[in-house]
Every structure is written in C-alpha cells, then in structure tokens.
Amino acid sequence: MSTLFAKLSLWSTSALLVLLWSSLGANAQSTPQGSVEGLVTDPSGAVVANARITLSNEVTHAELQASSKGSGAYSIPAVPAGGYTLTIEALGFARYRQAPVQVAAAPLTVDVKLTLESATQSVTVQGEDQSLEQVPNVGKTGTKLEDIPISVQVINRELANAQGAVGLQDTIRNSSGVVQGGGDGFGFGDRFQIRGLEARIYNDGFSDGDERNGIPHSLNGVERVEILEGPGSSLFGTGPPGGTINVVHFTPSPTFSYGGAFQTGSFGLVSGGGYINGAIATKGLSYRVDGLAQHKDGFRSLTSADYELRPAVSWTRGNNVFLFVVDGRELRATPDPAGLLYLNGTPITSVSRNAFYSTPFGYGDQALARVLATDTWMVNPHLTVSNRFSYMYRNLPILRNGDGGTIAGTVFSGRQLRRQHDILNDFDYEAEPVWSFKTGRIHHSLLTGFEVQHQGVVANRATADLPNIANIFDPVVPETSTAGLVFLQDAKHSGFLDDLSATYTGVYATDQIDLTSRWKLRAGGREDIWKTQLTPTIFVPGRILTGTQLIEPPNVYKREDNPFSWNVGTVYRVLPGVSPFFGVARSNLVNFSSEATQNGLQAPESGLQYEAGVKVAAWGNRLQLTASAFDVKRNNVFSLVGDVPVFNDQKTVGGEGNIQLLLGRGWHISANGTGMHPSLTDNPSSPAATGKRPQGVPEHIFNLWTSYDLRWARLSGLTVAGGVTERDRMFGDLLNTKSIPSYTTLDTVLSYTRPTWNASLGFRNLTDQRYFTAANGAGGFVGEPRSFFVAVRKNFGSHRD
C-alpha cells in the first residue's frame, strides 16, 4: 500500500511540475515583445556613431545593449514588454538617461539629441513631459540628485535671468540656508555662509581660495550654480564645513549661435554682455567666447565695475575630449566695512541711508587671470579618466577701513585705514579615473583621484590711524586723501610683509553603489598631506608666535597636517518619487589666509555633519521637494574681531526645505525656508561668548519666487513674477550686543518672451524698507532702497543662454 501511495505521489508531483512548467513556458511565450530604435545626433543635427545604448529593466534590472551605426541609427530587437531606463553614452557628450521608457508589442522610436558636456555631467529626461534634470558636477560620479544622500541645490541660468540677476549674490535667494556676508566682511567680494558656517566658492570645480578678501562673481558665461550644503569631504574634495558653491560655465558647442544681453537700472547700473559659439574648420574643434562689461555708480556711492573675457576651445579627437579656457577679469569695488554704525546695539535709524562713515576714496580692486585645461579620456565604456589643471593669478590692491571703532557721545573714534597689496598664485592639478562596473547585480560608479595644489600669497600690509568723525548724526569724513597719514607695520596696526605658501597633496575615492533599483549607498574617504610655510620679510614689533617667541626674519615657520575626510550616506526609494536619505560627512579646511598669520600658522578647521531628510518628485515632476534636518559642528573657526584673529568652535542644529511646484500650465512656485539654532560652543579668546550666536548668522530664512504665464487670446509670452525674502536678525559681535534687525522685502518682474528674445522690467524692495544685508563689527551693511531694472536679451541660432 505504501509503495502504491509513493508511486501515486511521485506521479502527481511530476504531473504538477510538468503543468507548472508548461504554464510558465506558455506565459513566457505569451509575454509580448517589442523593439526600441532611433537616431542619435549631436546639437547641430549631425549623426553620432558608436554611441553605447543600454536598456535596463526597472524590475529585473536585466540589460540589453546596442551601439549606433555610422548613420547614427540604433536598434534593440526582442525587448520584453515593461518599463525600462534608456541610457546613451558617447565620447564627448553628456550621458543621456530617460525613464520610464514603456515598451509594448509595437516598435518604439526614441530619437536622442546629445549635448556636449564634461564627463561629470549628464542629462536625465523623465516622464512624457520631457522635463530635464541635470546631474550636478559636485557629485563627480554622474549621479542623479535623487540618489545623492546629501542636500544639493541647482540654480539654473534661466531662473537667474528671470529675476534680473547680474551677479552670484543675486542668485542665493533660490537655495535654503544661504546668506550673504559673515562676521568680518569688508563690503566687497562675494562671501557666503551656509547653515551658519563658512562656504567656499569654486569655479568649474576649482577653488577660488580664501573668501575674506574674495572675488565678486558675475554670471558671465555661467550655465548654473550648484550648492552643496554641509561638509563635502571627498564628495567634492576637502572643503569648508559650511558648504560648497560651484559655479558651472557653458562649454563650447559645434552649433553656431550668438547673442547678447543689456541691462540698466537704478544707481547707474549699465551691464552689457554677449557670447558667440560654434565650430572651427578642423574636425572636432569648437569654440565659445563670453564677454561682459558692467558698471555701477552704486547705492551710497559704492561704485564698482567688472570687465571680463572668457574664451574657450574644445577638441574631440578619438577617445579624448580636450577643453582649454582662459578667464580674464578686471574688477573694481568700493569697500564699506562701517555701513551704518551701531548705536545702543542697533544701526542708527535717525540718519539718512546715504550717511557714510567709511573713507570715500577706499578701493578693493583686483586683476584676475585663470587658465583651465582638461582632458577627458574614455578608455572604454567602463573607465573614464579626467586630467584637470588650473592656474589662477590675482593682483589685489586694497585701501579699506578696519572693522571697528568706538562711539562716545556723538564722536566716532578709533578709525583706521589699511593699505595692502596681495599677490596670489594658485596651481591645482587633479587626476580622476571613474570606474563603472558590477559585483554580481550591484552596480558601482567608483571615483578615484589624486590632487596636488600649491598656493602662494605675498601680503604687504600697513595701517594708519584716522581722525575722528565728530558727529555721527551728521557725519563728515575728515580724510580726503592719504596725504599726511602715517602707515605703520606693527602688532597694533596689524601690518606685516609676509610670504605665505602651502602645498597640498591628497588621494581620495568615492563609490556610488546601486544596491538595488531603490537602494543607493555612497561612501568615500580622502587622505591629505598639507604643508604650510610662513616667511616673514620684515620685523614687526610686538608680533608674537607663542609666549615670548617673536615672529621675525630670517626665521621660516612651517606646519604639516595630515587630516582624513570621509562621507557615507544612503538613499532608499520607499515609493515612486519618494526617497528618504541619511548621511554623515566630515571634512577639513586648511587655515590658509594672510589674515590668519598675525600669530603664525594655525591648525586647520574641521567639520562634522549629520543630515537626514527626504527627496520627493511627484505629479510627473511638477512637484519637487527636498526637506532635511541637520546637525553641523565646526571646530577651530577663524574669524576677525576688528582686525584681530580669533578661533572658536561652532555648532548649528536645524531644518530646511526646498520646493519647486508647477500648477496648471503656467504657474511656477519656488520656495525655501530654513530654521536653525547656531551657537558658539567654545571661544577661548572670550569665554563669555560661549553659548552665544556666531556673527552674521540668522535663525530663520525664507524665500519665495513665483511666476505666472499670462495667456490671452492673441498674446502669449507675457509673464508676471514676484518674490519675498525674509531673514531673521543677525549679530555683529561674539557677545551678541550688536545686531541688525530682521527684514522682509518684496520684488516683482514683468517680462515678455518671444522665440529669440526677451525683455523684462523689474522692481526690487517695493515697500522701500530700510534693511541691512550683513552685520559687521562697526555697523550693518545697508540694503538698497526701492530700485528698478530693465533687461533685454537676444539670441540667434538654436542655443539659449
């Protein structure tokens, strides 16, 4: 009986397996199949041969591959029905990615026009509305924003143009947590803080150096601005704990186009710029030239000027893409460290906004030349090697007031005038192989790199005491020239003549790991060797290194640091378009600044950030949201009290959100908000400041920009837009006894756009509110009253700036 039962069981099990196999086979055979085909072209319409085409199933992750033929055509037959990600890669062009691509029984045609970009950029096309989402350069591994476990904001040029922006400082309203200035700004150059901590500005991935006597940045040839919030670590090299602002420029394209822009407005603003772009007779050779001439009489007579020329040439040859850029700038600025003086802890309100307490003939001028050369070599589809080199020269003569003074009754005393001349040279070389490979089903984009950088600055500084301003309520600045002033170089006057140099060497790696289609992991590390050297050229009385040891020639003072930076984070897509993320990053920043050498060479800063948040894309990307909470620590922070360097530790805890929303066909909303609690956790120079808020850091920031496309019967292209900027009060000293008040300003723009041109009329600070943009030691920087601008842009050809 048992034998019969065993035979029946075996027979029934076999039959069941046969039926199941047959069913699966039938289902497999009945699964519809289609095909994907199309044509790959460049921006000019010319065909692109040997492009690599990959279809990746969104469920099984199975891949089908093909290459474009000499005609540019490609075809992938026998594709099982379903959703796919289409990726197209070709040497010299940005990686193209489109998702989802829905394959059914019928053939599907997808024609693709590639854009000419660097190896670290790509374009992602999502959904049927063909909305574009660029991969930021700061990621360095060609990773989409939604897969990077840290907050990164991208501000496109189109938005900057719509707001009438003429400089980098005009664009920061579009990113959360960013404010202009700091605790020791001098009223010229761009200086920003992110989440209450110092940020650093980069041009196409290369640092501009110290921001205290920094560079004002125009938008000449700028395609977009990327803002990495918090320590970058090997995500973007070592850097400041606050974050990284990367200015990305347009690259040459073979498509011939040219255009120009003119803008005028209040306070003598006259700005004109243009570009020309196209191919040169030699095969694979393209060029682009951007130019700018800009002048402002300036509110409160703070005149400035900016003259720039930026020619660039790219050459695609075999498996290499070469890019060579020359960036020349002549910059003029008028410093104003005093602003409106503090009286009883807040800026004087009983005087005109035009009241002036700074030396009227001061200047903060500079000539800048930068050479950039890159070679991107696609060794094979799995390995791309980039060699990048930058050399920057800055000649910086400055005549500015000190950030301090004393008010007694109506008298403003303790005024000083510094005369300085800094000459800076900066060499930077990077070699970065990027590997694309799989371990089992797990995909890796592995960035490896080596960097060597040499910075040198010759700083010559002397300071003179100035006569008092007798009546702060009716100020008359006594000095009319430098005649009769005695400029001294001693400890009291913070004067010196130094040769400061540093050599940095670093090796690093960052791995972007696709554990599954939903789960991404990113991890990286960087080891640096920093060698800094200070050579004093003259003896400065009273200048002390430590204890009683003087800083004096012919001694040479050296320092070596070996910091390790790292970052790790993860993103998991819990629902379509909903991706929570968590990340930890630690970075280090060398204290390389001639302002910091008054007491010798200093230990580097370090920063540590914990961040958790969510990235949301919904309604066919009509809604995009990034929200996060953060905890950032910053140690050994260099700042100036007056002209005296101090070092302290800081911490910021808070949260922020950025939202982009498209309602209907023409209503766009962009908003961001930040709430944070910054504090000084240790301040050896003034222990009473521990627990106080750092200089120049608000607790609340909110920005809104919205536009609406008016659609009337026979009139299209008319857009009305407006914005709100709100910021909490900021303190101008470590003990929080001086502050500038909170403010809210309103702006509006009316524009008219046709296929090849655009005209706009804008008004800023509609309510004519008296407000202050930054808190300095002596007083608050005054924001502009109600003002206007008129801008006209004209383009020819298919390219649009």
CSV table of N, CA and C in Angstrom, one decimal, residues 358-362 399 415 417 466-467 476-485:
chain,number,residue,atom,x,y,z
A,358,SER,N,32.8,105.5,6.1
A,358,SER,CA,34.0,104.9,5.6
A,358,SER,C,34.7,105.9,4.7
A,359,THR,N,36.0,105.7,4.6
A,359,THR,CA,36.9,106.5,3.8
A,359,THR,C,36.4,106.5,2.3
A,360,PRO,N,36.0,107.7,1.8
A,360,PRO,CA,35.4,107.7,0.5
A,360,PRO,C,36.3,107.3,-0.7
A,361,PHE,N,37.6,107.4,-0.5
A,361,PHE,CA,38.5,107.1,-1.6
A,361,PHE,C,39.1,105.7,-1.5
A,362,GLY,N,38.5,104.9,-0.6
A,362,GLY,CA,38.9,103.5,-0.5
A,362,GLY,C,38.6,102.7,-1.8
A,399,LEU,N,42.6,99.4,-0.3
A,399,LEU,CA,42.6,100.5,0.7
A,399,LEU,C,41.3,100.5,1.4
A,415,ARG,N,39.2,105.0,14.4
A,415,ARG,CA,39.1,104.6,13.0
A,415,ARG,C,40.5,104.3,12.4
A,417,LEU,N,42.8,103.0,8.7
A,417,LEU,CA,42.8,102.8,7.3
A,417,LEU,C,43.9,101.8,6.9
A,466,LEU,N,43.2,107.2,11.8
A,466,LEU,CA,42.4,108.2,11.1
A,466,LEU,C,41.8,109.2,12.1
A,467,PRO,N,41.5,110.4,11.7
A,467,PRO,CA,40.9,111.4,12.6
A,467,PRO,C,39.5,110.9,12.9
A,476,VAL,N,30.7,113.8,8.7
A,476,VAL,CA,31.6,114.3,7.7
A,476,VAL,C,32.9,113.6,7.8
A,477,VAL,N,33.3,112.8,6.8
A,477,VAL,CA,34.5,112.1,6.9
A,477,VAL,C,35.7,113.0,6.7
A,478,PRO,N,36.6,113.1,7.7
A,478,PRO,CA,37.6,114.2,7.6
A,478,PRO,C,38.6,114.0,6.5
A,479,GLU,N,39.1,112.7,6.3
A,479,GLU,CA,40.2,112.5,5.3
A,479,GLU,C,39.7,112.6,3.9
A,480,THR,N,40.5,113.3,3.1
A,480,THR,CA,40.2,113.5,1.7
A,480,THR,C,41.3,112.9,0.8
A,481,SER,N,42.4,112.4,1.4
A,481,SER,CA,43.5,111.7,0.6
A,481,SER,C,44.4,111.1,1.7
A,482,THR,N,45.4,110.3,1.2
A,482,THR,CA,46.3,109.7,2.1
A,482,THR,C,47.4,110.6,2.5
A,483,ALA,N,47.4,111.8,2.0
A,483,ALA,CA,48.5,112.8,2.4
A,483,ALA,C,48.4,113.1,3.9
A,484,GLY,N,49.5,113.0,4.6
A,484,GLY,CA,49.6,113.3,6.0
A,484,GLY,C,49.3,112.1,6.9
A,485,LEU,N,48.8,111.0,6.3
A,485,LEU,CA,48.6,109.7,7.1
A,485,LEU,C,49.9,109.0,7.3
